[in-house]
Amino acid sequence: MTRPSPRKPPPEAHEIRPAVEAKDFSFWYGKNQALKRVSLQMPDRQVTALIGPSGCGKSTFLRSINRMNDLIPGIQHEGDITLDGDSVYRADQDVVALRKRVGMVFQKSNPFPKSIYENVAYGARVNRITSSRSELDELVERSLRQAALWDEVRDRLHSSALGLSGGQQQRLCIARALAVSPRVLLMDEPASALDPIATQKIEELVYELKEDYTIVIVTHNMQQAARVSDRTAFFFMGELIEVGRTEEIFTNPKVEQTEAYITGRFG
Amino acid sequence: MPSATDSSPALPGGQRPVPPPSSAPGGGEGGRFLPSRKKGNLTDQFYGMILKLFGLTLPLLFVFIVLRIGQEARPAMEAFGFAFITSTEWNPVLREFGALPFIFGTVVSSFLALLIALPLSVGLAVFLTELAPRWLAAPIAFATELLAAIPSVVYGLWGIFVLVPFLRFTVQEPLSRRFGDTIPFFEGPAYGFSMMSGAVILSIMIIPFISAVTREVLAAVPRSQREAALALGATRWEMTWQVALPYALPGIIGGAILGLGRALGETMAITMVIGNRPDIAASLFAPGYTMASVLANEFAEATGELYLSALMEIALILFGITILVNIAAQALVWRVARRGGAA
C-alpha cells in the first residue's frame, strides 16, 4: 500500500505556524499522572501521528485538545494547549464552541441510530449553521463527498446509518465531523476496527483531507503512521519522547526507545 | 452430520426410537433437552425434566386462573352479555350489573397517573444520571426507591389524612371557584375524595418504578453516543435531549408501561381515596370507582350467585385489560426499537 506519487518532504514544524500547540501540558486522572509536561506543535494542514504503546497517554493527549476528558470526574491539568494561539484551557473558554472548531473521529464508529442524512446534518442543526433545506442538502452532499462516501450512499440517504458496513460507518462519522467545518480533525485510531480495504480507504481520505484540515491521528499501527503522517510523535509513559518528520522518526530515530518501539522490540 | 432420523430407523407404530445408551463419538445425535450435548447422561435428563416442570408451572397456573375466573363469570356473561361492559347501572339490590363505571375509573385514573408520573420520573432520572453530582444522586435515587417499599395501605392512610384534605382545600376549591362554571374537568363540588386524588396517589406510587427504569436505560446509553454529540458541539442539554433520551426511548416506554400496569392493578391506596361511587363524570373532582376497588369492597358481601359472578367478570376484564396493556407495551417497545435502527 505505498503511494504512487513520491512526496516532497514536508517542511519542518517551525517553518509552518502550528495550528495546535501544547506547552508543558500535564494531565492527571485523580492521582494518576497520564501526561508529563508534553510540548508539541502540530503544524497547520499537516498530519501529525501520535504513536506509542497502550497507556502511553497518546489518546489522553488527543482528547485533551477538544477537552473531551472534561466529562471524567477528578481530572486535573497543568500547562496549556492552544488552537491558533487561543488557549483551549482558559477559564472563559466556551467548550461547546471549541468542539465546533475541533472535530473528532473515534476508535469505534459511533453513528447515531438515525438516517445517514440526519447523521451528517446533526452538527449543522445543533450549531444552527443553516436551517434552509437546500443548504442543508448541499452541506450533507459536500461532506459525504469529502469523506468519499457520497457515491455509495447517495441513493439511500434516508435509510439507517446502522445498515452501513463498518468502514462506511467510520467514513460517515468523518463526514459528520467535517459538516461542522472544523479547523482541526482529531482521529483516535480511526481504522483499528476495520479490515485492510476499509483501512486503506480511511488512509487515502486522511491524505486528501489534510489539504484543508489539520489532522492529529492516534494509531497503534506503525505502518499506518508512516503512510499517512507528515510528522510523528512518540509517546511513552506519559512523556513525549521524540517528535519529528515521519521519515526521520522511522528511518533515523534519535532516541533509543523510539527505535526499540518502531522496530517492534517492545510495545 | 446425520440427523436423528437418519441414524435411528423409525419403529413401527410411530413409536419414538429409544436412543442407544451411548452414542458414538462425533455421532452428532443430540439429547432431547440439550441438543448440543451428548445424550444419554441420566443426570442431564433428570435436570432437563425438572427444569421443564418449573418452566411449565407458571404458564399452567396462568391458564388455570383464567379458566377458573372465566367459569365463575359465566352466569353473569350469560345474563348480561355484551351489555355488561356498556351499562353504567350498578345496583346489586335490583340485580343490575353494569361494569362501565369501573372500567372508566380504572382506565382514567391509571392514565392520569401516568400523565403525572411520566414527566416527573423522566425529569428525575435525567437529573440523577446527567446532572446531579454523585454524592447527591445516590441518596436521592435511594429515597425514590424507598417510595416503592411503602405498603399500599400506608399510602392510603396518608392519602386520607394528608393528600385528600390538601387537594380539597388547596387545589380543588380554588380551581372550582375560578373555573367550575367553564371547564367541565373542574365542575361540581370539591369533596376531596375524587378521581384526582386517586390519580395523584397512583402517580406517586408508580414514580419509583418509572424513574428507576429510566435511570437504568439512560445509564446504558453508550458513552460513544454521548461523545459523538458533544464532539460535534452539542451542549449537555442537547446531548441529553437529542441523543441520550431518543436512544433510551424504548426502555422509557417499557418503564412507563410497567408503571401503568401497576396503576391498573393497584387496589388498597386508591380505594381509600377515590370515593367509591360508580359514576362516570367528566369532573376530576367527582368520586369514581375502579375495578380493583369494587372487587375489594364488595366480594365479601356479594350475596347471590349473579352478584358474585358479576364481580368475577369484572376481575376477568381487569385481567384482560392488564394483559392487553402489556402486549401493547411489547409491541410499542419493539416498534420503537426497530424504528431507531431502521429509519
XYZ file of C-alpha atoms in Angstrom:
610
model
C 0.000 0.000 0.000
C 2.590 2.538 -0.991
C 1.585 5.773 -2.565
C 2.283 6.079 -6.259
C 3.366 9.702 -6.204
C 6.564 10.490 -4.376
C 6.010 13.017 -1.645
C 8.090 16.049 -1.309
C 9.449 16.230 2.192
C 7.158 18.244 4.447
C 8.588 21.435 5.844
C 9.912 21.481 9.369
C 7.481 22.408 12.107
C 8.913 25.808 12.752
C 8.528 26.741 9.105
C 4.742 26.486 9.405
C 2.777 28.154 12.106
C 1.327 25.497 14.369
C -2.441 25.077 14.352
C -2.360 23.301 17.676
C 0.385 23.669 20.204
C 0.821 22.044 23.597
C 3.050 23.818 26.087
C 4.266 21.878 29.094
C 0.945 20.119 29.239
C 0.444 17.682 32.120
C -2.697 15.763 32.892
C -3.957 13.694 35.818
C -6.804 11.245 36.289
C -7.217 11.568 40.035
C -3.726 10.915 41.366
C -2.583 9.094 38.287
C -0.487 11.303 36.042
C -1.213 10.451 32.429
C 0.778 13.182 30.693
C 4.043 14.715 31.810
C 4.918 18.186 30.526
C 4.197 17.472 26.891
C 5.216 20.196 24.478
C 4.231 19.504 20.898
C 3.490 21.592 17.833
C 1.010 20.305 15.324
C 1.511 22.285 12.105
C -1.272 23.673 10.002
C -2.642 21.380 7.271
C -0.365 18.530 8.112
C -0.988 15.141 9.597
C 0.597 14.544 12.969
C 0.602 10.925 14.086
C 0.775 10.045 17.779
C 2.277 6.622 18.365
C 3.292 4.641 21.414
C 2.326 1.568 23.407
C -1.047 1.224 25.141
C -1.416 3.506 28.112
C 1.318 5.867 26.959
C -1.029 8.853 27.051
C -1.482 9.429 23.339
C -5.266 9.135 23.452
C -5.414 11.258 26.587
C -3.393 13.890 24.778
C -5.702 13.756 21.763
C -8.787 14.070 23.929
C -7.233 16.993 25.750
C -7.207 19.036 22.571
C -11.016 19.251 22.386
C -11.448 18.826 26.141
C -13.320 15.559 25.719
C -11.837 14.470 29.031
C -13.890 17.127 30.811
C -16.595 14.507 31.249
C -14.443 12.417 33.553
C -14.608 13.342 37.228
C -11.392 14.021 39.124
C -9.240 15.253 36.268
C -6.598 17.965 36.550
C -4.205 19.616 34.194
C -1.258 21.941 34.110
C 0.219 23.861 31.233
C -1.862 24.700 28.206
C -2.859 23.746 24.709
C -3.546 26.460 22.172
C -5.569 26.393 18.996
C -4.379 29.129 16.621
C -2.934 30.860 19.637
C -6.195 30.694 21.593
C -5.862 28.888 24.901
C -8.078 25.819 24.996
C -7.991 25.775 28.775
C -8.544 29.436 29.537
C -11.181 29.901 32.198
C -13.754 31.524 29.942
C -13.271 29.108 27.051
C -16.596 28.086 25.529
C -16.082 24.331 25.327
C -19.056 23.857 23.030
C -17.681 26.401 20.559
C -14.227 24.861 20.899
C -15.533 21.458 19.858
C -17.029 23.016 16.758
C -13.524 24.034 15.743
C -12.005 20.683 16.680
C -13.782 17.730 15.098
C -13.247 14.235 16.382
C -13.473 10.737 14.959
C -13.499 7.910 17.451
C -11.927 4.484 17.549
C -15.234 2.715 17.258
C -17.542 4.274 14.713
C -20.455 5.774 16.571
C -23.164 6.906 14.167
C -26.449 7.904 15.746
C -29.276 5.421 15.194
C -30.759 7.781 12.632
C -30.650 8.100 8.872
C -27.404 8.749 7.033
C -28.652 12.212 6.163
C -29.599 13.060 9.739
C -26.231 11.901 10.996
C -24.371 14.297 8.744
C -26.868 17.085 9.328
C -26.720 16.739 13.113
C -23.790 19.055 13.639
C -25.250 21.674 11.345
C -28.555 21.522 13.155
C -27.144 21.586 16.636
C -24.879 24.509 15.800
C -27.601 26.260 13.813
C -25.290 26.589 10.850
C -28.214 26.612 8.483
C -31.895 25.903 8.600
C -32.611 26.051 4.909
C -33.356 22.665 3.484
C -31.475 23.215 0.262
C -28.374 24.476 2.054
C -28.536 21.501 4.365
C -28.866 19.141 1.403
C -25.835 20.776 -0.116
C -23.844 20.560 3.092
C -24.690 16.879 3.527
C -23.661 16.109 -0.034
C -20.443 18.104 0.225
C -19.480 16.447 3.492
C -20.242 12.969 2.199
C -18.184 13.686 -0.927
C -15.303 14.896 1.200
C -15.492 11.669 3.139
C -15.565 9.683 -0.121
C -18.869 8.146 0.807
C -21.301 10.012 -1.422
C -21.315 7.593 -4.331
C -22.008 4.663 -2.053
C -24.922 6.212 -0.174
C -26.486 8.799 -2.486
C -29.442 6.531 -3.179
C -30.174 5.708 0.419
C -29.549 8.916 2.325
C -32.679 8.404 4.355
C -32.098 4.830 5.401
C -30.484 3.954 8.688
C -26.816 4.642 9.205
C -26.595 1.381 11.115
C -27.155 -0.510 7.863
C -23.754 0.597 6.566
C -20.620 -1.520 6.795
C -18.049 -0.771 9.470
C -15.798 1.140 7.095
C -18.709 3.106 5.693
C -19.904 3.945 9.196
C -16.481 5.301 10.049
C -16.402 7.426 6.902
C -19.904 8.613 7.805
C -18.554 9.702 11.169
C -15.801 11.584 9.360
C -18.393 13.242 7.110
C -20.410 14.134 10.200
C -17.367 15.768 11.765
C -16.486 17.624 8.546
C -20.009 19.024 8.204
C -19.317 21.383 11.096
C -16.307 22.779 9.165
C -13.772 22.177 11.897
C -10.299 23.668 11.851
C -8.683 20.556 13.253
C -9.682 16.925 12.939
C -8.723 14.548 15.744
C -8.756 10.846 14.920
C -8.471 8.277 17.661
C -7.344 5.055 15.987
C -9.962 5.538 13.278
C -9.134 2.325 11.434
C -8.314 -0.052 14.246
C -11.630 -1.877 13.957
C -11.631 -2.079 10.170
C -10.493 -4.577 7.580
C -7.490 -3.746 5.342
C -9.537 -2.435 2.442
C -11.646 -0.158 4.608
C -8.470 0.907 6.373
C -6.891 1.852 3.085
C -9.892 3.996 2.216
C -9.638 5.833 5.512
C -5.934 6.393 4.978
C -6.482 7.763 1.483
C -9.101 10.016 2.953
C -6.741 11.334 5.598
C -4.227 12.047 2.890
C -6.780 14.101 0.944
C -8.266 15.865 3.926
C -5.001 17.409 5.004
C -5.341 19.791 2.079
C -7.988 21.552 4.110
C -7.641 20.397 7.694
C -5.031 20.000 10.345
C -5.159 16.368 11.390
C -3.928 14.681 14.531
C -4.222 10.900 14.424
C -3.564 8.360 17.128
C -2.578 4.988 15.791
C -1.297 1.677 17.002
C -0.285 0.757 13.552
C 3.247 1.865 12.746
C 2.859 1.355 9.003
C -0.218 3.487 9.111
C 1.632 6.285 10.848
C 4.377 6.012 8.257
C 1.892 6.053 5.399
C -0.376 8.903 6.349
C 1.512 11.312 8.524
C 3.902 14.160 7.898
C 5.124 14.246 11.448
C 5.197 11.579 14.105
C 5.308 11.964 17.857
C 6.310 9.020 20.012
C 4.781 8.877 23.478
C 5.924 6.615 26.283
C 4.714 6.505 29.888
C 3.026 9.867 29.560
C 6.051 11.595 28.132
C 6.711 12.821 24.651
C 9.935 11.003 23.844
C 10.591 12.165 20.338
C 8.905 14.099 17.579
C 9.982 14.864 14.068
C 9.325 14.355 10.379
C 7.820 10.949 9.885
C 10.606 9.748 7.573
C 13.178 10.666 10.121
C 11.393 9.065 13.026
C 11.038 5.832 11.098
C 14.413 5.739 9.390
C 16.656 7.544 11.756
C 15.207 7.930 15.237
C 17.396 9.840 17.624
C 16.213 8.257 20.836
C 16.814 4.599 21.507
C 13.352 3.996 22.993
C 11.782 5.227 19.759
C 13.873 2.896 17.717
C 13.069 -0.005 20.021
C 9.356 0.689 19.665
C 9.198 1.165 15.927
C 11.311 -1.894 15.271
C 8.950 -3.886 17.442
C 11.237 -4.695 20.322
C 8.553 -3.621 22.790
C 5.061 -2.224 22.840
C -23.930 -34.532 10.355
C -26.617 -37.176 10.306
C -29.926 -36.201 11.821
C -31.679 -38.302 14.438
C -33.979 -39.904 11.887
C -31.107 -40.931 9.656
C -29.181 -42.731 12.306
C -32.052 -44.460 14.066
C -34.733 -46.100 11.961
C -38.306 -45.366 12.938
C -40.064 -48.137 14.782
C -43.374 -49.459 13.535
C -46.452 -47.919 15.070
C -44.991 -44.426 15.120
C -43.140 -45.094 18.317
C -40.199 -42.864 19.015
C -36.983 -44.845 18.743
C -35.282 -45.446 22.021
C -31.861 -43.869 21.775
C -28.912 -46.210 22.219
C -27.356 -45.985 25.671
C -24.226 -44.280 24.462
C -23.588 -42.548 21.191
C -20.502 -42.983 19.117
C -18.022 -40.117 19.386
C -18.896 -37.463 16.891
C -22.130 -39.228 16.133
C -23.890 -35.903 16.496
C -27.035 -37.376 17.931
C -28.277 -34.757 20.343
C -30.221 -35.379 23.533
C -33.778 -34.175 23.620
C -33.236 -31.436 26.154
C -29.771 -30.248 25.389
C -29.260 -30.838 21.696
C -25.639 -29.718 21.702
C -24.591 -32.193 24.373
C -24.003 -35.861 24.077
C -27.223 -37.501 25.143
C -27.532 -40.445 27.422
C -26.381 -38.692 30.551
C -29.006 -39.575 33.138
C -28.299 -36.572 35.328
C -28.754 -34.238 32.401
C -32.031 -35.845 31.516
C -33.191 -35.584 35.097
C -32.282 -31.913 35.302
C -33.918 -31.294 31.975
C -37.127 -32.805 33.259
C -37.107 -30.808 36.494
C -36.436 -27.573 34.660
C -39.153 -28.325 32.162
C -41.535 -28.819 35.051
C -40.560 -25.476 36.548
C -40.849 -23.830 33.190
C -44.351 -25.151 32.626
C -45.715 -24.428 36.098
C -46.294 -20.715 35.617
C -47.956 -20.850 32.206
C -50.175 -23.631 33.517
C -51.067 -21.593 36.587
C -51.913 -18.685 34.323
C -54.193 -20.809 32.168
C -55.787 -22.314 35.248
C -56.562 -18.915 36.778
C -58.079 -17.590 33.562
C -60.213 -20.702 33.121
C -61.398 -20.654 36.682
C -62.359 -16.970 36.675
C -63.980 -17.400 33.299
C -66.020 -20.285 34.625
C -67.153 -18.282 37.633
C -68.017 -15.320 35.431
C -70.205 -17.349 33.105
C -73.575 -16.763 34.752
C -73.041 -13.011 34.509
C -71.894 -13.279 30.905
C -74.965 -15.282 30.030
C -77.295 -12.944 31.898
C -75.999 -9.631 30.555
C -73.929 -10.431 27.516
C -72.091 -7.538 25.963
C -74.274 -5.036 27.843
C -72.248 -5.819 30.951
C -69.407 -3.636 29.746
C -71.552 -0.902 28.223
C -74.079 -0.459 31.011
C -73.498 2.158 33.669
C -76.033 0.794 36.122
C -74.590 -0.973 39.151
C -77.340 -1.783 41.555
C -76.894 -5.108 43.327
C -80.210 -4.763 45.120
C -82.089 -4.700 41.814
C -79.639 -7.217 40.381
C -78.472 -4.721 37.771
C -74.813 -5.103 36.980
C -73.001 -2.830 34.518
C -69.233 -2.542 34.678
C -68.593 0.580 32.634
C -68.117 2.982 35.583
C -65.429 0.685 36.995
C -63.666 0.276 33.670
C -63.817 4.036 33.244
C -62.475 4.605 36.760
C -59.594 2.187 36.373
C -58.525 3.336 32.934
C -58.892 7.065 33.578
C -57.212 7.055 36.986
C -54.318 4.981 35.661
C -53.710 7.084 32.568
C -53.974 10.296 34.572
C -51.456 8.830 36.998
C -49.154 8.012 34.111
C -49.604 11.530 32.739
C -48.465 12.971 36.061
C -45.763 10.416 36.817
C -44.035 10.159 33.431
C -42.645 13.695 33.140
C -41.680 13.731 36.808
C -39.947 10.356 36.562
C -38.074 11.164 33.369
C -37.074 14.546 34.754
C -35.858 12.934 37.941
C -33.934 10.278 36.034
C -32.314 12.845 33.746
C -31.325 14.917 36.737
C -29.843 11.940 38.553
C -27.926 10.460 35.614
C -26.912 13.591 33.716
C -26.636 16.474 36.122
C -26.503 15.599 39.793
C -23.109 15.097 41.407
C -22.613 11.576 42.690
C -22.892 12.478 46.378
C -26.349 13.856 45.702
C -27.542 11.371 43.107
C -27.103 8.241 45.204
C -29.186 9.355 48.227
C -31.934 10.785 46.035
C -32.105 7.605 44.000
C -32.253 5.571 47.176
C -35.003 7.717 48.659
C -37.005 7.426 45.453
C -36.708 3.680 45.514
C -37.826 3.626 49.131
C -41.147 5.040 47.949
C -41.731 1.684 46.304
C -41.279 -0.077 49.628
C -44.107 1.766 51.388
C -47.104 -0.546 51.792
C -50.130 0.364 49.774
C -52.375 0.773 52.824
C -49.938 3.283 54.312
C -50.236 5.328 51.141
C -53.992 5.089 51.576
C -53.903 6.391 55.137
C -51.579 9.195 54.165
C -53.946 9.897 51.305
C -56.956 10.177 53.574
C -55.330 12.391 56.170
C -52.895 14.472 54.141
C -53.346 14.281 50.398
C -57.132 14.437 50.197
C -57.531 17.474 52.503
C -54.656 19.184 50.753
C -56.134 18.616 47.316
C -59.574 19.614 48.514
C -58.721 22.923 50.149
C -55.614 23.987 48.266
C -56.260 22.762 44.759
C -59.824 21.779 44.118
C -61.751 24.572 45.843
C -59.823 27.436 44.238
C -59.995 25.743 40.843
C -63.666 25.085 41.298
C -64.364 28.717 42.236
C -62.375 30.038 39.317
C -63.125 27.550 36.527
C -66.006 25.447 37.855
C -68.527 27.043 35.524
C -66.449 26.981 32.384
C -64.228 23.893 32.390
C -66.041 20.584 32.843
C -62.968 18.947 34.403
C -63.279 21.266 37.393
C -67.039 21.423 37.848
C -69.109 20.215 40.774
C -68.486 20.224 44.490
C -64.982 19.515 45.760
C -65.194 16.554 48.121
C -61.528 15.762 48.108
C -62.243 12.064 47.625
C -62.138 12.038 43.864
C -60.669 10.791 40.633
C -57.992 13.432 41.051
C -56.913 12.129 44.460
C -56.816 8.580 43.104
C -54.691 9.595 40.135
C -52.277 11.607 42.278
C -51.730 8.817 44.772
C -51.235 6.304 41.965
C -48.732 8.595 40.306
C -46.675 8.825 43.490
C -46.723 5.051 43.746
C -45.502 4.439 40.199
C -42.824 7.152 40.047
C -40.190 4.903 41.672
C -40.693 2.244 39.013
C -40.663 4.520 36.004
C -37.738 6.587 37.224
C -35.703 3.516 38.178
C -36.158 2.006 34.718
C -35.456 5.331 33.036
C -32.289 5.768 35.076
C -31.119 2.309 34.087
C -31.679 2.847 30.389
C -30.133 6.317 30.434
C -27.072 4.929 32.181
C -26.896 2.259 29.482
C -26.658 4.792 26.645
C -23.167 4.125 25.280
C -20.570 6.726 26.099
C -19.620 6.739 22.434
C -23.062 8.130 21.559
C -22.754 10.913 24.094
C -19.230 11.728 22.982
C -20.305 11.800 19.348
C -22.816 14.520 20.132
C -20.508 16.510 22.391
C -17.657 16.342 19.897
C -19.926 17.950 17.318
C -20.515 20.927 19.546
C -23.708 19.849 21.276
C -24.348 21.212 24.752
C -25.105 18.772 27.556
C -28.733 19.719 27.274
C -28.774 18.976 23.545
C -26.827 15.787 24.052
C -29.392 14.613 26.616
C -32.451 15.530 24.593
C -31.306 14.707 21.110
C -29.122 11.678 21.685
C -29.443 10.080 25.114
C -33.224 10.214 25.529
C -34.061 9.063 21.980
C -31.591 6.224 22.403
C -33.233 5.257 25.679
C -36.787 5.745 24.425
C -37.772 2.074 24.053
C -36.702 1.438 27.624
C -38.515 4.517 28.902
C -41.693 3.360 27.183
C -41.217 -0.027 28.784
C -40.863 1.616 32.191
C -43.967 3.715 31.625
C -45.998 0.655 30.746
C -44.669 -1.155 33.788
C -45.923 1.767 35.858
C -49.241 1.760 34.033
C -49.638 -1.933 34.717
C -49.105 -1.335 38.411
C -51.529 1.571 38.417
C -54.236 -0.527 36.751
C -53.997 -3.236 39.346
C -53.401 -1.072 42.411
C -56.196 -1.596 44.913
C -55.824 -0.521 48.501
C -54.480 3.018 48.280
C -56.777 4.148 45.519
C -59.795 2.533 47.131
C -59.181 4.678 50.184
C -59.120 7.996 48.319
C -61.158 7.748 45.125
C -64.549 7.999 46.763
C -66.018 4.704 45.535
C -69.058 5.903 43.660
C -69.849 4.093 40.415
C -70.430 7.199 38.301
C -68.904 8.410 35.099
C -68.200 12.103 35.405
C -66.076 14.484 33.389
C -65.053 16.337 36.513
C -61.801 15.365 38.165
C -63.372 16.387 41.485
C -66.127 13.806 41.269
C -65.679 10.496 43.070
C -65.037 7.427 40.962
C -64.663 3.718 41.411
C -62.160 1.282 39.985
C -62.441 -2.389 39.089
C -59.927 -3.391 41.718
C -61.723 -1.287 44.326
C -65.148 -2.748 43.696
C -63.719 -6.254 43.948
C -62.068 -5.490 47.250
C -65.064 -3.663 48.669
C -67.900 -5.889 47.603
C -66.837 -9.501 47.280
C -67.337 -10.172 50.982
C -70.971 -9.111 50.969
C -71.782 -10.318 47.498
C -74.926 -12.284 48.061
C -76.303 -14.412 45.326
C -74.624 -16.214 42.501
C -75.187 -13.445 39.967
C -73.602 -10.746 42.131
C -70.514 -12.852 42.733
C -70.396 -13.796 39.096
C -70.595 -10.142 38.044
C -67.611 -9.412 40.269
C -65.774 -12.335 38.693
C -66.471 -10.931 35.270
C -65.038 -7.593 36.370
C -61.963 -9.461 37.543
C -61.728 -11.097 34.141
C -61.989 -7.722 32.399
C -59.309 -6.240 34.653
C -57.115 -9.191 33.871
C -57.777 -8.736 30.162
C -57.007 -5.009 30.212
C -53.743 -5.590 32.044
C -52.710 -8.230 29.539
C -53.678 -6.003 26.625
C -51.610 -3.170 28.068
C -48.630 -5.450 28.385
C -48.982 -6.746 24.841
C -49.360 -3.207 23.553
C -46.256 -2.270 25.501
C -44.253 -5.078 23.964
C -45.420 -4.091 20.502
C -44.610 -0.444 21.133
C -41.169 -1.141 22.525
C -40.466 -3.409 19.613
C -41.612 -0.860 17.058
C -39.675 2.000 18.590
C -36.560 -0.125 18.896
C -36.909 -1.123 15.270
C -37.564 2.392 14.064
C -34.416 3.527 15.809
C -32.456 1.009 13.793
C -34.321 1.070 10.516
C -35.092 4.698 9.764
